Amino acid sequence: MILDVHVRSKQVAKLYRERDEYVLRYLPDAAPDDFVSLAMPVREQPWRWPRDLFPFFRQNLPEGYLLNVIREEFGPLLDGTDLSLLALVGGSGIGRVAITPEGIRPGIDIEPLEINHLLKAENTSQKFAALVRQYARVAVSGVVPKFIATDTKQPQSPLGKPTLRTNRHIIKGSDDATPYLGFNEFYTMRVLARLNVVPVAECRMSEDGKILVVDRFDVDQHGIPSYGVEDACGLLGLPPHEKYAPTTEKVWNATRAYIPAERLQAQREHLGWQLLTNYVVRNADCHSKNIALFYTSRTDVAFTPVYDLVTTQAYPRFAESPPGLSIGGRQTWTPGRSLESFFKAVLSIPPRQYATMVEQLCESAVVVGKEVIESSKNEPAWRNVAKHMVHAWNDGMETLRSPKAAPQWRGLDSAIAEAGFSGPRKPERSRQAIGRSELLGKR
């Protein structure tokens, strides 16, 4: 099987398998700016990768729920390799690169979706599952149910009513393990977004709190993918299933190599804000695929707007999960001085600036936490997840503000008490001992 690789709709390379290697061969007329990946510039010799598909091409392959749907819907078209999966979904993925079967032009006509209706509808699991199947033929990574869709053209809304700025979005749903994920992610993202210190992906929550519609940042004003997007996992040469393996130091070293010198300090601060937010809101899912670069050329490489901020501690299944990436050799929510030391030594952010950033985020968490509580008063179904979100933020503020746990830094205590929230439930713990098979007889 041979695939055509396109950059901004221009065919620039061939991708195929040769014995035990995958090969990317640029065409003779490929220009230097037609590079497929920052790590694979245009050259005469082919690029080769042993055994598995190049990490760049694996970064947007479907995972989990969506992958299972695609296997059910398009099983006869798959031969069990990532190359055949890429041939099926690579024509309409994230970023400026499109991959198609040889001789096929990129671009899949996606039936428009009424976004405003989706935001107001009752989004049951069955309805969302049907939508995922309908829009399954797109390359979106991640394990939660989500898909790419095109918004229908809407007439001009009356002045003062919010409208979506682009017509392409990533739409994310909830599942049994993460109920009301739209509500959770919307307000968690808001903790950083309201400070207006770094770009944050724009998003909107459905009225029932189950769906999150995120504006894509890789498209231009016409909805055409025009930005390259590469996550740190791929830049490190790792497959997606090893996204938790790198350290934060390795992630920074892998990304900084491509950031222009004049942008370096601003991007240090960008990464700093993203890392600190995860500690405040207790997001254990910031892995190397959730830290990414985007660009139109090698001269404007920068971190993408921050995305996928979720208060994972709000869900029992993930309540005891540590941070996704270690810092200073530690993977804990109580990093002590190691986090501050990382900011100073690696990101060139002095202690005074670090302390100011922490306080800004904590103050924002208090403001948004009160919004979360107020919203849960209007919709009782959100009360449980709201309660655990604000408890998690309280924990995050307490441990980040002080090397030792200090209750005086729990900025939402009074609001939690006034709302009548009880304490958080105990995390779920597996009864299965690590390394012990469930098939063995009981002692």
Short mmCIF file of C-alpha atoms in Angstrom, two decimals:
data_model
loop_
_atom_site.label_atom_id
_atom_site.label_comp_id
_atom_site.label_asym_id
_atom_site.label_seq_id
_atom_site.Cartn_x
_atom_site.Cartn_y
_atom_site.Cartn_z
CA MET A 1 0.00 0.00 0.00
CA ILE A 2 1.31 3.44 -1.00
CA LEU A 3 -0.13 6.66 0.43
CA ASP A 4 0.11 10.21 -0.89
CA VAL A 5 1.12 12.88 1.63
CA HIS A 6 -0.18 16.42 1.12
CA VAL A 7 0.80 19.69 2.82
CA ARG A 8 -1.88 22.37 2.43
CA SER A 9 -3.43 20.35 -0.41
CA LYS A 10 -0.12 20.05 -2.31
CA GLN A 11 1.19 16.53 -2.79
CA VAL A 12 4.74 16.50 -1.41
CA ALA A 13 5.68 12.91 -0.55
CA LYS A 14 4.94 9.19 -0.70
CA LEU A 15 4.49 7.03 2.39
CA TYR A 16 4.82 3.26 2.23
CA ARG A 17 6.20 0.18 3.91
CA GLU A 18 9.37 -1.51 2.69
CA ARG A 19 10.12 -4.82 4.38
CA ASP A 20 10.37 -4.01 8.13
CA GLU A 21 10.59 -0.24 7.68
CA TYR A 22 8.21 2.59 6.96
CA VAL A 23 9.47 5.04 4.35
CA LEU A 24 8.65 8.70 3.66
CA ARG A 25 10.06 9.86 0.33
CA TYR A 26 9.69 13.51 -0.68
CA LEU A 27 8.85 14.24 -4.31
CA PRO A 28 11.50 16.01 -6.44
CA ASP A 29 9.49 19.25 -6.59
CA ALA A 30 8.91 19.50 -2.82
CA ALA A 31 10.04 22.92 -1.54
CA PRO A 32 11.78 23.41 1.84
CA ASP A 33 8.54 24.80 3.34
CA ASP A 34 6.68 21.66 2.27
CA PHE A 35 8.10 19.66 5.19
CA VAL A 36 5.69 17.15 6.66
CA SER A 37 7.14 17.30 10.17
CA LEU A 38 9.57 19.58 11.97
CA ALA A 39 11.62 16.46 12.63
CA MET A 40 11.62 15.38 8.96
CA PRO A 41 12.73 18.29 6.73
CA VAL A 42 12.63 18.00 2.96
CA ARG A 43 15.64 16.11 1.59
CA GLU A 44 16.60 13.80 -1.29
CA GLN A 45 17.17 10.70 0.83
CA PRO A 46 14.04 9.00 2.12
CA TRP A 47 13.20 9.05 5.81
CA ARG A 48 12.95 5.58 7.38
CA TRP A 49 11.42 4.34 10.63
CA PRO A 50 11.77 0.74 11.87
CA ARG A 51 8.79 -1.56 12.41
CA ASP A 52 6.09 0.98 13.33
CA LEU A 53 4.60 3.95 11.52
CA PHE A 54 6.45 7.25 11.99
CA PRO A 55 5.40 8.88 15.30
CA PHE A 56 4.23 12.00 13.46
CA PHE A 57 1.66 10.03 11.48
CA ARG A 58 0.52 8.14 14.58
CA GLN A 59 -0.20 11.26 16.65
CA ASN A 60 -3.69 11.77 15.24
CA LEU A 61 -4.75 8.17 14.77
CA PRO A 62 -8.01 7.36 16.58
CA GLU A 63 -7.82 5.63 19.94
CA GLY A 64 -10.20 3.97 22.36
CA TYR A 65 -13.89 4.58 21.73
CA LEU A 66 -13.51 6.12 18.27
CA LEU A 67 -11.09 3.42 17.12
CA ASN A 68 -13.56 0.71 18.11
CA VAL A 69 -16.32 2.47 16.16
CA ILE A 70 -14.11 2.74 13.06
CA ARG A 71 -13.21 -0.95 13.27
CA GLU A 72 -16.89 -1.84 13.45
CA GLU A 73 -17.90 0.48 10.61
CA PHE A 74 -14.94 0.00 8.25
CA GLY A 75 -13.42 -3.34 9.29
CA PRO A 76 -13.22 -4.76 5.73
CA LEU A 77 -11.03 -1.81 4.67
CA LEU A 78 -8.46 -2.41 7.41
CA ASP A 79 -5.62 -4.94 7.26
CA GLY A 80 -4.55 -4.61 10.88
CA THR A 81 -1.77 -2.09 10.25
CA ASP A 82 -1.61 1.59 11.15
CA LEU A 83 -0.96 2.31 7.48
CA SER A 84 -4.40 1.04 6.45
CA LEU A 85 -6.02 2.99 9.31
CA LEU A 86 -4.17 6.12 8.18
CA ALA A 87 -5.36 5.54 4.63
CA LEU A 88 -8.93 5.53 5.89
CA VAL A 89 -8.90 8.54 8.20
CA GLY A 90 -5.80 10.58 7.27
CA GLY A 91 -7.50 12.70 4.62
CA SER A 92 -9.31 14.85 7.17
CA GLY A 93 -7.31 15.11 10.35
CA ILE A 94 -5.81 17.81 12.54
CA GLY A 95 -3.20 20.09 10.98
CA ARG A 96 -2.02 21.03 7.51
CA VAL A 97 -0.94 17.49 6.53
CA ALA A 98 -3.42 15.14 4.83
CA ILE A 99 -2.76 11.51 3.87
CA THR A 100 -4.74 9.65 1.23
CA PRO A 101 -4.51 6.42 -0.77
CA GLU A 102 -2.31 6.86 -3.84
CA GLY A 103 -3.96 8.94 -6.53
CA ILE A 104 -6.74 10.29 -4.27
CA ARG A 105 -7.01 14.00 -3.56
CA PRO A 106 -7.44 15.05 0.09
CA GLY A 107 -10.72 16.32 1.47
CA ILE A 108 -13.76 14.52 2.77
CA ASP A 109 -17.16 16.12 2.49
CA ILE A 110 -18.46 16.12 6.05
CA GLU A 111 -22.16 16.60 6.48
CA PRO A 112 -22.75 19.90 8.32
CA LEU A 113 -23.80 19.63 11.94
CA GLU A 114 -26.16 22.09 13.60
CA ILE A 115 -23.89 23.20 16.44
CA ASN A 116 -26.45 25.45 18.13
CA HIS A 117 -28.94 22.59 18.17
CA LEU A 118 -26.32 20.28 19.66
CA LEU A 119 -25.60 22.78 22.44
CA LYS A 120 -29.28 22.97 23.36
CA ALA A 121 -30.32 19.36 22.80
CA GLU A 122 -30.65 16.59 25.36
CA ASN A 123 -27.43 14.73 24.66
CA THR A 124 -27.99 11.14 25.72
CA SER A 125 -25.22 8.57 25.39
CA GLN A 126 -27.16 6.86 22.61
CA LYS A 127 -27.56 10.05 20.59
CA PHE A 128 -23.92 10.97 20.93
CA ALA A 129 -22.82 7.45 19.99
CA ALA A 130 -24.89 7.76 16.81
CA LEU A 131 -23.18 11.07 15.98
CA VAL A 132 -19.74 9.54 16.55
CA ARG A 133 -20.58 6.78 14.07
CA GLN A 134 -21.86 9.33 11.58
CA TYR A 135 -18.66 11.39 11.75
CA ALA A 136 -16.24 8.54 12.46
CA ARG A 137 -14.15 8.91 9.32
CA VAL A 138 -11.79 11.55 10.67
CA ALA A 139 -8.42 11.26 12.37
CA VAL A 140 -8.89 12.48 15.92
CA SER A 141 -6.75 11.02 18.69
CA GLY A 142 -7.90 10.47 22.24
CA VAL A 143 -9.83 7.89 24.21
CA VAL A 144 -12.99 9.82 25.12
CA PRO A 145 -15.84 9.96 22.61
CA LYS A 146 -15.23 12.89 20.25
CA PHE A 147 -15.26 13.78 16.56
CA ILE A 148 -14.72 16.59 14.08
CA ALA A 149 -17.69 18.33 12.53
CA THR A 150 -18.57 21.25 10.28
CA ASP A 151 -21.06 23.83 11.49
CA THR A 152 -24.02 24.68 9.30
CA LYS A 153 -24.09 28.22 8.02
CA GLN A 154 -26.17 30.34 10.32
CA PRO A 155 -27.89 33.63 9.57
CA GLN A 156 -26.50 36.67 11.38
CA SER A 157 -27.54 36.47 15.03
CA PRO A 158 -29.11 39.46 16.76
CA LEU A 159 -26.59 41.80 18.32
CA GLY A 160 -25.37 40.63 21.68
CA LYS A 161 -25.93 36.91 21.15
CA PRO A 162 -22.74 34.81 21.09
CA THR A 163 -21.86 33.10 17.82
CA LEU A 164 -19.20 30.56 16.90
CA ARG A 165 -16.31 32.25 15.07
CA THR A 166 -15.27 29.24 12.98
CA ASN A 167 -17.19 26.49 11.26
CA ARG A 168 -14.91 23.64 12.32
CA HIS A 169 -14.86 22.19 15.82
CA ILE A 170 -13.86 19.24 17.93
CA ILE A 171 -16.90 17.98 19.81
CA LYS A 172 -16.35 15.99 23.00
CA GLY A 173 -18.84 13.92 24.93
CA SER A 174 -19.10 12.31 28.36
CA ASP A 175 -19.06 8.67 29.34
CA ASP A 176 -19.96 6.66 32.44
CA ALA A 177 -16.54 7.22 34.05
CA THR A 178 -16.58 10.98 33.40
CA PRO A 179 -20.18 12.26 33.68
CA TYR A 180 -20.78 15.89 32.69
CA LEU A 181 -17.31 16.16 31.23
CA GLY A 182 -18.42 19.18 29.18
CA PHE A 183 -19.29 21.06 32.38
CA ASN A 184 -16.02 20.00 34.02
CA GLU A 185 -13.75 20.91 31.13
CA PHE A 186 -15.52 24.18 30.32
CA TYR A 187 -15.03 25.61 33.82
CA THR A 188 -11.59 24.07 34.28
CA MET A 189 -10.38 25.72 31.06
CA ARG A 190 -11.90 28.97 32.27
CA VAL A 191 -9.56 29.11 35.29
CA LEU A 192 -6.66 29.84 32.92
CA ALA A 193 -8.59 31.47 30.07
CA ARG A 194 -10.05 34.33 32.16
CA LEU A 195 -6.53 35.52 33.08
CA ASN A 196 -5.78 36.19 29.40
CA VAL A 197 -2.08 35.47 29.90
CA VAL A 198 -1.66 32.75 27.22
CA PRO A 199 -3.86 31.50 24.37
CA VAL A 200 -6.46 28.95 25.46
CA ALA A 201 -8.64 26.97 23.06
CA GLU A 202 -12.08 28.53 22.82
CA CYS A 203 -14.89 26.24 23.83
CA ARG A 204 -18.60 26.13 24.56
CA MET A 205 -20.60 23.84 26.81
CA SER A 206 -23.95 22.34 25.92
CA GLU A 207 -26.88 23.34 28.10
CA ASP A 208 -26.99 19.90 29.70
CA GLY A 209 -23.26 20.00 30.52
CA LYS A 210 -22.51 16.76 28.68
CA ILE A 211 -20.98 18.15 25.48
CA LEU A 212 -18.04 20.49 24.88
CA VAL A 213 -17.60 22.16 21.49
CA VAL A 214 -14.00 23.31 21.01
CA ASP A 215 -12.95 25.65 18.21
CA ARG A 216 -10.09 24.20 16.19
CA PHE A 217 -6.97 26.37 16.19
CA ASP A 218 -5.34 24.67 13.19
CA VAL A 219 -7.73 26.21 10.63
CA ASP A 220 -7.85 29.65 9.05
CA GLN A 221 -10.84 31.98 8.94
CA HIS A 222 -12.31 29.91 6.11
CA GLY A 223 -12.10 26.67 8.04
CA ILE A 224 -9.20 25.35 5.94
CA PRO A 225 -6.44 23.52 7.88
CA SER A 226 -3.36 25.69 7.45
CA TYR A 227 -1.27 25.18 10.61
CA GLY A 228 1.06 22.31 11.27
CA VAL A 229 0.45 20.64 14.65
CA GLU A 230 2.95 18.32 16.36
CA ASP A 231 2.72 17.05 19.91
CA ALA A 232 5.71 16.45 22.15
CA CYS A 233 5.12 12.71 22.19
CA GLY A 234 5.71 12.50 18.44
CA LEU A 235 8.65 14.90 18.57
CA LEU A 236 10.25 12.58 21.12
CA GLY A 237 9.83 9.69 18.70
CA LEU A 238 7.39 7.89 20.98
CA PRO A 239 4.19 6.02 20.06
CA PRO A 240 0.95 7.42 21.52
CA HIS A 241 0.63 4.71 24.17
CA GLU A 242 3.87 5.98 25.76
CA LYS A 243 2.53 9.53 26.21
CA TYR A 244 3.00 9.38 30.00
CA ALA A 245 6.56 8.06 29.80
CA PRO A 246 8.57 11.31 29.28
CA THR A 247 9.48 13.79 31.99
CA THR A 248 8.51 17.43 31.73
CA GLU A 249 12.18 18.22 31.19
CA LYS A 250 12.26 15.92 28.15
CA VAL A 251 9.07 17.48 26.80
CA TRP A 252 10.59 20.95 27.09
CA ASN A 253 13.85 19.90 25.42
CA ALA A 254 11.97 18.23 22.57
CA THR A 255 9.85 21.30 21.86
CA ARG A 256 12.32 24.13 22.53
CA ALA A 257 14.61 22.84 19.77
CA TYR A 258 12.12 24.14 17.17
CA ILE A 259 11.07 27.42 18.80
CA PRO A 260 12.77 30.51 17.28
CA ALA A 261 15.16 32.28 19.69
CA GLU A 262 13.12 35.50 19.74
CA ARG A 263 10.04 33.55 20.92
CA LEU A 264 11.77 31.38 23.47
CA GLN A 265 11.11 33.35 26.67
CA ALA A 266 7.44 33.92 25.87
CA GLN A 267 7.06 30.20 25.19
CA ARG A 268 8.80 29.32 28.46
CA GLU A 269 6.12 31.32 30.23
CA HIS A 270 3.39 29.72 28.12
CA LEU A 271 4.50 26.24 29.23
CA GLY A 272 4.82 27.51 32.80
CA TRP A 273 1.20 28.68 32.89
CA GLN A 274 0.00 25.38 31.47
CA LEU A 275 1.95 23.33 34.01
CA LEU A 276 0.86 25.41 37.01
CA THR A 277 -2.79 25.27 35.96
CA ASN A 278 -2.68 21.47 36.04
CA TYR A 279 -1.50 21.58 39.65
CA VAL A 280 -4.17 24.08 40.73
CA VAL A 281 -7.10 22.25 39.10
CA ARG A 282 -5.70 18.75 39.70
CA ASN A 283 -5.56 17.63 36.09
CA ALA A 284 -3.69 14.31 35.97
CA ASP A 285 -4.13 13.98 32.22
CA CYS A 286 -1.51 16.49 31.03
CA HIS A 287 0.71 14.08 29.12
CA SER A 288 3.13 14.59 26.24
CA LYS A 289 0.32 14.52 23.66
CA ASN A 290 -1.40 17.46 25.36
CA ILE A 291 1.64 19.71 24.93
CA ALA A 292 2.10 20.57 21.27
CA LEU A 293 3.58 23.03 18.80
CA PHE A 294 1.86 24.69 15.85
CA TYR A 295 3.17 26.78 12.99
CA THR A 296 2.81 27.88 9.39
CA SER A 297 6.59 27.74 8.83
CA ARG A 298 9.77 27.16 10.82
CA THR A 299 9.92 30.87 11.66
CA ASP A 300 6.72 31.07 13.73
CA VAL A 301 6.75 27.85 15.77
CA ALA A 302 5.00 28.25 19.14
CA PHE A 303 2.99 26.23 21.64
CA THR A 304 -0.62 25.66 20.66
CA PRO A 305 -3.38 27.28 22.66
CA VAL A 306 -3.82 25.28 25.87
CA TYR A 307 -6.39 22.50 25.52
CA ASP A 308 -7.70 19.41 27.35
CA LEU A 309 -7.70 20.90 30.85
CA VAL A 310 -9.94 18.71 33.01
CA THR A 311 -10.28 18.32 36.77
CA THR A 312 -9.62 14.58 36.77
CA GLN A 313 -9.68 14.43 40.57
CA ALA A 314 -13.43 15.11 40.39
CA TYR A 315 -13.97 11.52 39.22
CA PRO A 316 -13.47 8.60 41.65
CA ARG A 317 -11.74 6.45 39.04
CA PHE A 318 -8.99 9.05 38.59
CA ALA A 319 -9.02 10.74 42.01
CA GLU A 320 -5.71 9.21 43.12
CA SER A 321 -3.89 9.62 39.81
CA PRO A 322 -0.63 11.60 40.08
CA PRO A 323 0.37 14.32 37.59
CA GLY A 324 0.78 12.95 34.09
CA LEU A 325 4.42 14.07 33.79
CA SER A 326 7.12 14.12 36.44
CA ILE A 327 9.04 17.29 37.27
CA GLY A 328 12.45 17.22 38.92
CA GLY A 329 12.18 13.47 39.29
CA ARG A 330 8.92 13.72 41.23
CA GLN A 331 5.39 12.80 40.12
CA THR A 332 3.32 14.14 42.99
CA TRP A 333 0.73 16.82 43.74
CA THR A 334 2.93 18.04 46.63
CA PRO A 335 6.10 18.95 44.72
CA GLY A 336 7.50 21.21 47.44
CA ARG A 337 10.31 23.41 46.10
CA SER A 338 11.05 21.13 43.13
CA LEU A 339 8.43 22.84 40.97
CA GLU A 340 9.74 26.31 41.77
CA SER A 341 13.28 25.07 41.09
CA PHE A 342 12.21 23.72 37.71
CA PHE A 343 10.74 27.09 36.78
CA LYS A 344 13.94 28.87 37.76
CA ALA A 345 16.51 26.45 36.33
CA VAL A 346 14.73 25.20 33.22
CA LEU A 347 12.18 27.86 32.26
CA SER A 348 14.21 30.89 33.47
CA ILE A 349 11.23 32.10 35.51
CA PRO A 350 12.49 33.60 38.81
CA PRO A 351 10.87 32.73 42.16
CA ARG A 352 9.10 36.08 42.50
CA GLN A 353 7.44 35.71 39.09
CA TYR A 354 6.61 32.07 39.87
CA ALA A 355 4.90 33.12 43.11
CA THR A 356 2.90 35.78 41.26
CA MET A 357 1.75 33.25 38.66
CA VAL A 358 0.63 30.87 41.41
CA GLU A 359 -1.38 33.58 43.15
CA GLN A 360 -3.04 34.71 39.93
CA LEU A 361 -4.15 31.15 39.18
CA CYS A 362 -5.38 30.56 42.73
CA GLU A 363 -7.37 33.79 42.72
CA SER A 364 -8.88 32.80 39.38
CA ALA A 365 -9.74 29.34 40.75
CA VAL A 366 -11.65 31.00 43.59
CA VAL A 367 -13.63 33.21 41.20
CA VAL A 368 -14.44 30.36 38.80
CA GLY A 369 -15.08 27.98 41.70
CA LYS A 370 -17.87 30.25 42.88
CA GLU A 371 -19.25 30.24 39.32
CA VAL A 372 -19.19 26.43 39.38
CA ILE A 373 -21.11 26.38 42.66
CA GLU A 374 -23.65 28.90 41.38
CA SER A 375 -24.18 26.90 38.18
CA SER A 376 -24.79 23.73 40.17
CA LYS A 377 -27.59 25.51 42.05
CA ASN A 378 -29.42 25.98 38.76
CA GLU A 379 -28.86 22.41 37.58
CA PRO A 380 -28.96 19.80 40.36
CA ALA A 381 -27.50 17.13 38.05
CA TRP A 382 -24.18 19.00 38.11
CA ARG A 383 -24.00 19.23 41.88
CA ASN A 384 -21.92 16.10 42.43
CA VAL A 385 -19.24 16.86 39.86
CA ALA A 386 -19.22 20.54 40.91
CA LYS A 387 -18.65 19.55 44.54
CA HIS A 388 -15.67 17.40 43.67
CA MET A 389 -14.24 20.01 41.32
CA VAL A 390 -14.11 22.72 43.98
CA HIS A 391 -12.74 20.32 46.57
CA ALA A 392 -10.00 19.37 44.09
CA TRP A 393 -9.19 23.03 43.42
CA ASN A 394 -9.00 23.64 47.16
CA ASP A 395 -6.45 20.83 47.42
CA GLY A 396 -4.52 22.22 44.47
CA MET A 397 -4.33 25.73 45.91
CA GLU A 398 -3.30 24.47 49.34
CA THR A 399 -0.38 22.34 48.17
CA LEU A 400 0.83 24.71 45.46
CA ARG A 401 0.88 27.81 47.64
CA SER A 402 2.80 26.19 50.47
CA PRO A 403 5.54 23.49 50.53
CA LYS A 404 3.68 22.06 53.51
CA ALA A 405 -0.09 21.54 53.52
CA ALA A 406 -1.54 24.75 54.93
CA PRO A 407 -5.35 24.92 55.31
CA GLN A 408 -5.33 28.73 55.34
CA TRP A 409 -4.62 28.60 51.60
CA ARG A 410 -7.85 26.74 50.80
CA GLY A 411 -9.58 29.67 49.10
CA LEU A 412 -12.95 28.01 48.51
CA ASP A 413 -13.69 26.76 52.03
CA SER A 414 -16.34 29.39 52.83
CA ALA A 415 -18.06 29.04 49.44
CA ILE A 416 -18.17 25.25 49.85
CA ALA A 417 -19.66 25.60 53.31
CA GLU A 418 -22.29 28.10 52.15
CA ALA A 419 -23.28 25.74 49.31
CA GLY A 420 -23.82 22.93 51.82
CA PHE A 421 -21.41 20.62 50.03
CA SER A 422 -20.29 17.58 51.95
CA GLY A 423 -16.71 16.34 51.80
CA PRO A 424 -15.37 14.52 48.73
CA ARG A 425 -16.03 10.80 48.39
CA LYS A 426 -13.21 8.34 48.82
CA PRO A 427 -11.32 7.48 45.61
CA GLU A 428 -12.05 4.16 43.97
CA ARG A 429 -9.36 1.61 44.72
CA SER A 430 -8.84 -1.54 42.77
CA ARG A 431 -8.97 -4.70 44.85
CA GLN A 432 -6.75 -6.43 42.35
CA ALA A 433 -3.14 -6.70 43.56
CA ILE A 434 -0.62 -5.61 40.96
CA GLY A 435 0.96 -8.63 39.32
CA ARG A 436 -1.64 -11.07 40.61
CA SER A 437 -3.92 -12.75 38.09
CA GLU A 438 -7.67 -12.78 38.71
CA LEU A 439 -7.62 -16.38 37.48
CA LEU A 440 -5.67 -17.61 40.52
CA GLY A 441 -7.64 -19.25 43.28
CA LYS A 442 -8.37 -17.40 46.51
CA ARG A 443 -6.02 -18.05 49.39
#
